[in-house]
CSV table of C-alpha atoms in Angstrom, one decimal:
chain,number,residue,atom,x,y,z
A,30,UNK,CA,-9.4,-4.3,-21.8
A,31,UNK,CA,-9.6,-6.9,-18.6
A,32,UNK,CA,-11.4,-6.5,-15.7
A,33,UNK,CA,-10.2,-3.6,-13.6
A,34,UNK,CA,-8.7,-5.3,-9.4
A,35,UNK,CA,-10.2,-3.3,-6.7
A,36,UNK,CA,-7.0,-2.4,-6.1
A,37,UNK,CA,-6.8,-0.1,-8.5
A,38,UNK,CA,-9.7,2.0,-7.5
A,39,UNK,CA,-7.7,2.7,-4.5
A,40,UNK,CA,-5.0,3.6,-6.2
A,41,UNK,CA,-6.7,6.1,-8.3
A,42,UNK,CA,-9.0,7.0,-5.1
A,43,UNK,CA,-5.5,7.8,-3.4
A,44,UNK,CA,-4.0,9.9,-6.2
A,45,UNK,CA,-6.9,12.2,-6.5
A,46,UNK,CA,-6.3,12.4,-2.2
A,47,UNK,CA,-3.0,12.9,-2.5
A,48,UNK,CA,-3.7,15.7,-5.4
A,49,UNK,CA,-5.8,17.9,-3.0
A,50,UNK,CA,-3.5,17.8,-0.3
A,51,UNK,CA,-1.1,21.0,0.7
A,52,UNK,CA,2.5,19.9,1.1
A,53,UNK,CA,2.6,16.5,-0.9
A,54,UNK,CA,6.0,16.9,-3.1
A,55,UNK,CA,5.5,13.5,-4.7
A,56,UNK,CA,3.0,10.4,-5.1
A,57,UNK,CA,2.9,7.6,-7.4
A,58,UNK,CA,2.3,3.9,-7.8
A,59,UNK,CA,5.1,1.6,-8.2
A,60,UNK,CA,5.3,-1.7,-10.1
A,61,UNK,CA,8.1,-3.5,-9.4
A,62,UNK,CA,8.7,-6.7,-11.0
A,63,UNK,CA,12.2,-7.0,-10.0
A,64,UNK,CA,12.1,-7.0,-6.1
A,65,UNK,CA,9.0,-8.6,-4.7
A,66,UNK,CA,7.3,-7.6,-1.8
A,67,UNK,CA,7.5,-4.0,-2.9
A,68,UNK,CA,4.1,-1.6,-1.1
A,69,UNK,CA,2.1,-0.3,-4.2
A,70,UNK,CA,2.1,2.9,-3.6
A,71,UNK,CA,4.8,6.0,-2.3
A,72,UNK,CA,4.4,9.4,-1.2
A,73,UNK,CA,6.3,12.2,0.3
A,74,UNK,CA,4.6,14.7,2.4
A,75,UNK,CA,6.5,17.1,4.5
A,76,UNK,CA,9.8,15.6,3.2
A,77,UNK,CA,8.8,12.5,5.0
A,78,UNK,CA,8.7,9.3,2.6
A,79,UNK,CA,5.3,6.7,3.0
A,80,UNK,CA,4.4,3.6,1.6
A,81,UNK,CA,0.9,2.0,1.5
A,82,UNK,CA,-0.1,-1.7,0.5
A,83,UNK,CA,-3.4,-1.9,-0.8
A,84,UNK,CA,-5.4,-4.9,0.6
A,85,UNK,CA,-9.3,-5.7,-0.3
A,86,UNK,CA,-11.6,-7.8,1.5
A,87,UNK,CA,-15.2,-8.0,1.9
A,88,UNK,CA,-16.6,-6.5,5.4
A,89,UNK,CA,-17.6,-9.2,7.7
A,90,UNK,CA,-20.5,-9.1,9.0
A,91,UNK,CA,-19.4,-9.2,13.1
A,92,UNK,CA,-17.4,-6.3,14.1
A,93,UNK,CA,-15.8,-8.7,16.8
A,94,UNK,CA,-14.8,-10.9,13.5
A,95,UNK,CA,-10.6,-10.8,13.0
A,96,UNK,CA,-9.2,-10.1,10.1
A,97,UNK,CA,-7.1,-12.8,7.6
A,98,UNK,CA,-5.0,-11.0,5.1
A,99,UNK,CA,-3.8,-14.6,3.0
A,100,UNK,CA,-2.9,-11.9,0.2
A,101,UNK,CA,-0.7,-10.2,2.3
A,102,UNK,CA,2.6,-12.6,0.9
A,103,UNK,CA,6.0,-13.8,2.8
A,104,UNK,CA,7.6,-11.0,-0.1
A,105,UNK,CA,5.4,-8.2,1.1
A,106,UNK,CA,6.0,-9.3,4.9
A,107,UNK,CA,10.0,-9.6,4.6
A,108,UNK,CA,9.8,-6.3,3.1
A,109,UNK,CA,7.8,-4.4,5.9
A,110,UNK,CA,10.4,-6.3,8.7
A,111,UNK,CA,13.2,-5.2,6.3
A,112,UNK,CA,12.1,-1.5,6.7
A,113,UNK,CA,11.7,-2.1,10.4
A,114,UNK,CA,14.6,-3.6,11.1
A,115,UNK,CA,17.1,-1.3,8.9
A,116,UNK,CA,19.1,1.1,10.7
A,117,UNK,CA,19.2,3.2,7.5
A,118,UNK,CA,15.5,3.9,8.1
A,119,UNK,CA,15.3,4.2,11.6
């Protein structure tokens, strides 16, 4: 077996969350190798349907320091402003 991504001790770390919480009627990690850009994870609490994008990076050492996702790919952006932008999910 490889080497485990920190990623996926979130996404186990967010399962067990999800698990414990009253009102959740669905959670589960998606891989999609047919539309890039997809988040990595979706939930439904409430009947209101979340998705969350896992994203690692070691602390810097300033608080004042700003943040550089590179990971965060043009896929994964197009898909947030896709969301955004839709008048289906408005």
């Amino acid at each position: 077996m490889g080497r485990r991504k920190p990623e996926d001790q979130l996404c186990y770390d967010w399962g067990i969350l999800f698990n414990r919480m009253e009102n959740v009627q669905g959670h589960e990690r998606i891989e999609n190798s047919v539309k890039n850009g997809t988040p990595d994870y979706t939930y439904t609490i409430g009947g209101v349907n979340g998705w969350i994008e896992y994203k690692v990076i070691t602390s810097p050492k300033r608080s004042t320091t700003k943040l550089n996702l590179r990971h965060w790919t043009g896929p994964q952006r197009k898909w947030l402003l896709d969301r955004r932008t839709s008048k289906q999910y408005s």
